[in-house]
Structures are given as structure tokens and as C-alpha cells.
Tab-separated table of C-alpha atoms in Angstrom:
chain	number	residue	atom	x	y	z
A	1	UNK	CA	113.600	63.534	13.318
A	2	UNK	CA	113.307	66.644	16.102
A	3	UNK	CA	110.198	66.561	18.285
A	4	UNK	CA	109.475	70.067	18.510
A	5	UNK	CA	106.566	71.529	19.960
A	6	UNK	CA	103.180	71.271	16.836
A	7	UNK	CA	103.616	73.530	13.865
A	8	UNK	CA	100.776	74.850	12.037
A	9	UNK	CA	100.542	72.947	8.421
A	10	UNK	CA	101.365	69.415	9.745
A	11	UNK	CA	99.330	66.605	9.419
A	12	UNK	CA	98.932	63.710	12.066
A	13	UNK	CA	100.821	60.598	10.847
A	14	UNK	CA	101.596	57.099	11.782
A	15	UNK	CA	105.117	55.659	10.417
A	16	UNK	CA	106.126	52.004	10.245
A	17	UNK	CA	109.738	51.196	10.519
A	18	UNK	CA	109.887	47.758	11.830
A	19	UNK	CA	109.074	46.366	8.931
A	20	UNK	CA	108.097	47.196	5.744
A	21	UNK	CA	108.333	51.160	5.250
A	22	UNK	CA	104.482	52.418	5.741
A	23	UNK	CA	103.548	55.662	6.444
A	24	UNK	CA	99.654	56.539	7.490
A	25	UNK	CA	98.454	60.164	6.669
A	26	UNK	CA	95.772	60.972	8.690
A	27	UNK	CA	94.150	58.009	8.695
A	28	UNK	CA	94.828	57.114	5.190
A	29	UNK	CA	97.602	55.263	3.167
A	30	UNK	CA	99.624	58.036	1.104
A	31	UNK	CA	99.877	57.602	-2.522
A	32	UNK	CA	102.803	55.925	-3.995
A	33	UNK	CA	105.995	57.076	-4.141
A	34	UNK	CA	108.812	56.546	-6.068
A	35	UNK	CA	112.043	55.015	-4.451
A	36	UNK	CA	114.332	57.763	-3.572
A	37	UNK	CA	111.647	60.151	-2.254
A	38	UNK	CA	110.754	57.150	0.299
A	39	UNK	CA	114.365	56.217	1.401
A	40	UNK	CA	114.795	60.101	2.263
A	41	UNK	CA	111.728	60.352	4.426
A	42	UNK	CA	112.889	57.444	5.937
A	43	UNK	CA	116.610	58.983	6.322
A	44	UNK	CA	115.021	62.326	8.020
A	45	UNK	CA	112.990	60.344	10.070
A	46	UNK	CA	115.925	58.079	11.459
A	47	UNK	CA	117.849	60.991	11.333
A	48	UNK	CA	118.991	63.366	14.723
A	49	UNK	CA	118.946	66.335	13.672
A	50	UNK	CA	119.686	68.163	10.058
A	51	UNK	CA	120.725	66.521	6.857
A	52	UNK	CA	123.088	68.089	4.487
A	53	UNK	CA	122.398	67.959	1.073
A	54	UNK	CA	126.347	66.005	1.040
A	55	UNK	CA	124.630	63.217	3.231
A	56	UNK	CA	121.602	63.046	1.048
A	57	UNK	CA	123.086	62.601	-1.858
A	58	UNK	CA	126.124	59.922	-1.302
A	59	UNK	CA	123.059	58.045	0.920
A	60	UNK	CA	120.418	57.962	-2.511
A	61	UNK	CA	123.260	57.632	-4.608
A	62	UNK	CA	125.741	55.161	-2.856
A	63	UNK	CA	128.392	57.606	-2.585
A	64	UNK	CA	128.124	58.583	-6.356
A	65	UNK	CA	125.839	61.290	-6.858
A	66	UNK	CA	124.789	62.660	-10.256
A	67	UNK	CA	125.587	65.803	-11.652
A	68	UNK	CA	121.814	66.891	-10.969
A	69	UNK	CA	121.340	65.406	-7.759
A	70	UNK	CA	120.495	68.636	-5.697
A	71	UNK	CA	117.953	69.201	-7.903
A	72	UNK	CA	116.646	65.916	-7.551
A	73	UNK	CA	116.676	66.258	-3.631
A	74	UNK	CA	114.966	69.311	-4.044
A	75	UNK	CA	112.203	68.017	-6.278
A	76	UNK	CA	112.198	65.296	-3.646
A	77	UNK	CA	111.510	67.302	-0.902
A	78	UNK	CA	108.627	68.992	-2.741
A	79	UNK	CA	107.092	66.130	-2.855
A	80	UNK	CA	107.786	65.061	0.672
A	81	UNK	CA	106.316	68.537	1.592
A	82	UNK	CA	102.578	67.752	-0.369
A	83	UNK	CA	102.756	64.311	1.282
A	84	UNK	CA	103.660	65.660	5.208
A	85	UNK	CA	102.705	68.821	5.200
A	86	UNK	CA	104.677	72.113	4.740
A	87	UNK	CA	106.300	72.720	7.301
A	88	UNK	CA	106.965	69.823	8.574
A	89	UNK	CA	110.032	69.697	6.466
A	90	UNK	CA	112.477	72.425	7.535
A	91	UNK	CA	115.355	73.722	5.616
A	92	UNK	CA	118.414	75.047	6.889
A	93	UNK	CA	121.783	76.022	5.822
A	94	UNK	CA	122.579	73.291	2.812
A	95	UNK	CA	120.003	70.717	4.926
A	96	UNK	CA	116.724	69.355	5.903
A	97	UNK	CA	114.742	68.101	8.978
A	98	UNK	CA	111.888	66.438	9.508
A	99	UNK	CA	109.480	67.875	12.241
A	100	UNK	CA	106.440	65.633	13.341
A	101	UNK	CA	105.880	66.188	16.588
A	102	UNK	CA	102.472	64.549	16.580
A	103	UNK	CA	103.391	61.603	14.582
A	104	UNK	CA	103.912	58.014	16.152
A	105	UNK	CA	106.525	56.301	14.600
A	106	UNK	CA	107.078	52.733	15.754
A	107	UNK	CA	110.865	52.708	16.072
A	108	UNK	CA	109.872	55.045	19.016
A	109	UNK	CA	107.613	53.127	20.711
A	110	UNK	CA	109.607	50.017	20.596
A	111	UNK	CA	112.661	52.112	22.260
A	112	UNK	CA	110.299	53.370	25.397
A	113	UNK	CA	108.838	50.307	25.424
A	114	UNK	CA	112.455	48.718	25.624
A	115	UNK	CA	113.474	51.759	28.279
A	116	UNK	CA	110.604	51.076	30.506
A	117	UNK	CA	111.648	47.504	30.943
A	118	UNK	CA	114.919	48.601	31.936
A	119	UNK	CA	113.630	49.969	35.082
A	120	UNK	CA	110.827	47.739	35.889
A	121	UNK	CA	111.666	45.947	39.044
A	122	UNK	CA	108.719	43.231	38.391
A	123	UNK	CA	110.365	40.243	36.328
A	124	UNK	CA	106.588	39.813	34.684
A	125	UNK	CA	106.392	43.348	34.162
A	126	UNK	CA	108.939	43.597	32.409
A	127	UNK	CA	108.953	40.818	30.193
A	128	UNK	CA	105.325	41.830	29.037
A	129	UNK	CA	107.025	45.589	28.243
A	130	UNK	CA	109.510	43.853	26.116
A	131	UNK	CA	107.018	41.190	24.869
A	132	UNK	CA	104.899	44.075	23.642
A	133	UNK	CA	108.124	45.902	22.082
A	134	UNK	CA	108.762	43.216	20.343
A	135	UNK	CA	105.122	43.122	19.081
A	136	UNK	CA	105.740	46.443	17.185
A	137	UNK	CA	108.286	44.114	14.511
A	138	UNK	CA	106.571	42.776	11.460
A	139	UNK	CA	109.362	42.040	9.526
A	140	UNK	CA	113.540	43.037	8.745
A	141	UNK	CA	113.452	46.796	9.784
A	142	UNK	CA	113.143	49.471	6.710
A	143	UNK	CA	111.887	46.644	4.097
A	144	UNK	CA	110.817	47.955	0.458
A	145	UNK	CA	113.857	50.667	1.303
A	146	UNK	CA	116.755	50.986	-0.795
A	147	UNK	CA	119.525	51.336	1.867
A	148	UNK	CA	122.525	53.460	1.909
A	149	UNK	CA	124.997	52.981	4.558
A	150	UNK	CA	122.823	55.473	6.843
A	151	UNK	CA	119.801	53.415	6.564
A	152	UNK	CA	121.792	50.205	7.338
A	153	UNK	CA	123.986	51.728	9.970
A	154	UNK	CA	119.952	52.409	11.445
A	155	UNK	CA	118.420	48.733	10.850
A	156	UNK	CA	122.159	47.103	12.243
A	157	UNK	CA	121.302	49.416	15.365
A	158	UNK	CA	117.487	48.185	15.362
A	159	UNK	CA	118.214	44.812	14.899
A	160	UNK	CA	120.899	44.418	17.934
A	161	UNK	CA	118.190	46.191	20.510
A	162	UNK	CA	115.558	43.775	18.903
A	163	UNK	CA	118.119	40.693	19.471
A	164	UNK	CA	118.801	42.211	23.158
A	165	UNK	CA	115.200	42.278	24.326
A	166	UNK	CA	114.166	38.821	22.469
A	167	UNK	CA	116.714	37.232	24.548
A	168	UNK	CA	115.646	38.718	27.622
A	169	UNK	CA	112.223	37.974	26.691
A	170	UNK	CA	113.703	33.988	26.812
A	171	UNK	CA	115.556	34.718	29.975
A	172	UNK	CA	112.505	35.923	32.010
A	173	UNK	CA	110.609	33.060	31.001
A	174	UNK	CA	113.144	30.664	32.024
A	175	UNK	CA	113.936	32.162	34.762
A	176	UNK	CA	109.423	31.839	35.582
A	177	UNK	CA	109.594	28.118	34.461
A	178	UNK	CA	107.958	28.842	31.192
A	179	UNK	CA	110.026	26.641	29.036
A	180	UNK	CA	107.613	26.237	26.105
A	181	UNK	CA	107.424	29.746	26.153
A	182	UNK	CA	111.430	30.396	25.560
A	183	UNK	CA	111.679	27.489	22.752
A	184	UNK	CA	108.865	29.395	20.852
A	185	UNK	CA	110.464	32.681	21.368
A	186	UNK	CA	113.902	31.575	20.358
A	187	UNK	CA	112.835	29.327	17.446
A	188	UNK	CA	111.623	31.649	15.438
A	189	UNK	CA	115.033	34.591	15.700
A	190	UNK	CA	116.916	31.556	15.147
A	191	UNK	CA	115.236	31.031	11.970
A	192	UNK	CA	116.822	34.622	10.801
A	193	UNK	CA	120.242	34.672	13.203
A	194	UNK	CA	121.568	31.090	12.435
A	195	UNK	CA	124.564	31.486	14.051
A	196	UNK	CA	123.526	33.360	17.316
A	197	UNK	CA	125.324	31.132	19.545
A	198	UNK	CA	123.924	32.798	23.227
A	199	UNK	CA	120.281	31.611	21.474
A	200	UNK	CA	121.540	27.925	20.941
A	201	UNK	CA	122.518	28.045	24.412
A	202	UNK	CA	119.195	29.662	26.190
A	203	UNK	CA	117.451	27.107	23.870
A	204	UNK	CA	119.218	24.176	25.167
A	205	UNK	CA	118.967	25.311	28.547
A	206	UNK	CA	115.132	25.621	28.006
A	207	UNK	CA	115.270	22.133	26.427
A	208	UNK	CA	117.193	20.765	29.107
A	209	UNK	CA	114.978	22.609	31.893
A	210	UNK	CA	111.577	20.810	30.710
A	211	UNK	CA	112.825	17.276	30.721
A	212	UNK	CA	113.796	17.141	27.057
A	213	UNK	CA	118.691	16.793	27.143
A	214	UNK	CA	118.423	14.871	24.149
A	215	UNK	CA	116.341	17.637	22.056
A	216	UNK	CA	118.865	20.080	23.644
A	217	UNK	CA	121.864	17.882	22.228
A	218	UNK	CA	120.110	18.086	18.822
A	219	UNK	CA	120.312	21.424	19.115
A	220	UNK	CA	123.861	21.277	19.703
A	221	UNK	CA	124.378	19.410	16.785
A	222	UNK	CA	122.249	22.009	14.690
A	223	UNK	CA	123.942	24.716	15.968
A	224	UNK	CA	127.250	23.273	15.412
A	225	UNK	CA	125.958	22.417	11.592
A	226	UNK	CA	124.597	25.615	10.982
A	227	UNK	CA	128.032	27.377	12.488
A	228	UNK	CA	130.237	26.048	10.497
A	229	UNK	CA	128.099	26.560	6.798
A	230	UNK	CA	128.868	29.808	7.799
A	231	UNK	CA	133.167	28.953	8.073
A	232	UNK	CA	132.762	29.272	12.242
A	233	UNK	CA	132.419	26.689	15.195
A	234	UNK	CA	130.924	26.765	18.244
A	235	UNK	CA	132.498	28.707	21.146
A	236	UNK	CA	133.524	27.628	24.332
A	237	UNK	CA	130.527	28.016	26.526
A	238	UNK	CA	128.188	26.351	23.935
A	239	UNK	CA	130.372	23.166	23.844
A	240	UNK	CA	130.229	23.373	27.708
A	241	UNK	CA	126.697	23.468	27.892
A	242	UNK	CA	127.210	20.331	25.690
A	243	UNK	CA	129.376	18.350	27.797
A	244	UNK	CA	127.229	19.049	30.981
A	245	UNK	CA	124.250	17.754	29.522
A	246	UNK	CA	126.225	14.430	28.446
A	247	UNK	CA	127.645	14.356	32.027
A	248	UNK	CA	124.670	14.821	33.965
A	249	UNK	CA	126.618	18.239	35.232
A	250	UNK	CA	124.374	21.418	36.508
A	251	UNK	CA	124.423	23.371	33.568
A	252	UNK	CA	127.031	25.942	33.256
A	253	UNK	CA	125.435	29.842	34.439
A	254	UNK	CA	127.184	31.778	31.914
């Protein structure tokens, strides 16, 4: 989606990405729409830059378009037009992009959210930034979507910058003592990422770090359990982190 300066005939809107797909027209909800006309305003708003009508079509269709399916994109974005306003959907040569300047669209917000922390000097500061970027997330990215390999290639994208900032979300607390704080945090990803093996091992440190080795060898065990339901085993550092706790070692930094 391009961010050029306002157009006459757009309307003020509020999209939801980061979670299920909502969009908010001027204060209202919209009225339903049918799938394909939603997974391409989501596509042009994900997008940077044009569309071709190629791209459109292999990401509604899978890769196998119908005979009439640039006259179903078309009708499509006739109806995307009535819903966003006229010109907020430009055409060009054999493509089309979305321009809501005014909109807020929480994809956005979560990325300057996320970029703000990256320069914040203040630990607190900038765990609160990501705390409140992580806020934005009520649920898998782009739910109620059908997905092409576009959309997915988007919500892979999404998902790693989420999984980045949660676990600097647990670092910052550890790092501030806040122990109860980093199981909480890294409890619930690890109810959706069973096999992130860098969250096993911030949540054993966090274990370990309020008193608690033999919940933190538990969670060894889980993570081992869970790891290999899913044909792997645990790496190298977590079965370090392991064998410190068992020898009474300083936990291993990295």
C-alpha cells in the first residue's frame, strides 16, 4: 500500500491485520464481503507498490486462474472501490494499488512501534515500546483470509518480527529481575511455537533465576518431548543449559 499525500474520494479507515482481517470504515464495520474480494484488499494493502493482474490472479487462484479471472478481479475491484472509496484504488498499466494515506493499519503501527525500540537507549523504554507492539496482535496474522503464497510469504514475515520482539520482551525483563514477568510472556508463544528452542532456554533461565532449577529441568524435559513429536531434538546450547543446572554451573550466556 503507497502512502501518498490525501486524495479527494477516500474515506478514513482503520485495518486489522494482526489478527483476524477487520477493516473499520469511518467508524463503522463494512458490510460483508465475499472471500476473494477480502484476500485482495488484504494483498494491496500488504503489497509495495502495484499489483499486476498476473499476481492477482495465481495469488486468488493458487497459481491456476480461470479462464474469466480478469473479469473477476475487475468486478472485484469495483467492489473494493464502493467499500474504500474511488480513488483510493489506482489502476495502472495491467495493475492496481491501494492508496490510504489516512488509514491506520495495525501491521504499521506494530513495525514503528518495533523501530522505535530499536533505538531507545532506556532498557524500560524499550521493553514497554515492544510490550505495546506486541499489544496490537489478537490472533495468527491475516485470520478469516484465504492465503496465497503472497499472503503467507506476509504473515511468515509478521510472525518472525512478532517472535523477535516477544523474546526481547523476555530478555529485558530478565535482564530487570522480573522473572514472573518472562515465564508469562514466554508461556503463552510457546503454546503456538512448540519447538522454539531459544524460548525453552530464556524460560529455563527465568525458572532458574527465581529460585525454581527443578521447574526449569521440567522444562527441559518438555521441550525435549515436544522436539522430538515434531522428528527433532534439542540443540546444543539447550542441553547445556541442562547440564549446568544439574551441576550447579553459572548458566551458559549464549
Amino acid at each position: 500500500m503507497s502512502t501518498p499525500t490525501a486524495l479527494p474520494g477516500t474515506r478514513a479507515h482503520a485495518f486489522r491485520l494482526l489478527g483476524p482481517f477487520t477493516f473499520i470504515r469511518e467508524g463503522a464495520l463494512p458490510r460483508p464481503m465475499w472471500p476473494k474480494p477480502r484476500a485482495l484488499l488484504a494483498l494491496l494493502l500488504v503489497a509495495e507498490g502495484p499489483v499486476t493482474l498476473e499476481r492477482i490472479g495465481a495469488e486468488l487462484w493458487r497459481g491456476r486462474p480461470p479462464d474469466s479471472a480478469v473479469a473477476n478481479i475487475r468486478g472485484y475491484i469495483g467492489l473494493l472501490r464502493r467499500e474504500v472509496g474511488a480513488a483510493a484504488v489506482r489502476t495502472g498499466l495491467g495493475a492496481y494499488e491501494l492508496a490510504l494515506p489516512q488509514a491506520r493499519v495495525d501491521a504499521e503501527e506494530f513495525r514503528g512501534l518495533v523501530d522505535r525500540a530499536e533505538v531507545t537507549a532506556c532498557p524500560r523504554q524499550r521493553r514497554e515500546l515492544l510490550e505495546g507492539a506486541l499489544g496490537l496482535w489478537r490472533g495468527p496474522a491475516l485470520s478469516g483470509i484465504e492465503h496465497g503464497p503472497l499472503l503467507e510469504s506476509w504473515v511468515e514475515r509478521m510472525n518472525g518480527h512478532r517472535r523477535r520482539a516477544l523474546l526481547q520482551v523476555a530478555e529485558l525483563s530478565l535482564e530487570a529481575g522480573q522473572y514472573a514477568r518472562a515465564q508469562d510472556v514466554l508461556r503463552q508463544h510457546l503454546v503456538g511455537s512448540p519447538t522454539d528452542e531459544a524460548a525453552y532456554q530464556l524460560l529455563m533461565r527465568a525458572l532458574h533465576g527465581a529460585g525454581d532449577s527443578s521447574a526449569a529441568l521440567a522444562v527441559y524435559q518438555q521441550a525435549n518431548r515436544r522436539l522430538v513429536d515434531h522428528g527433532l531434538f534439542p540443540g546444543p546450547q539447550l542441553r547445556g543449559m541442562q547440564q549446568a543446572i544439574l551441576s550447579h554451573l553459572p548458566l551458559p550466556t549464549c
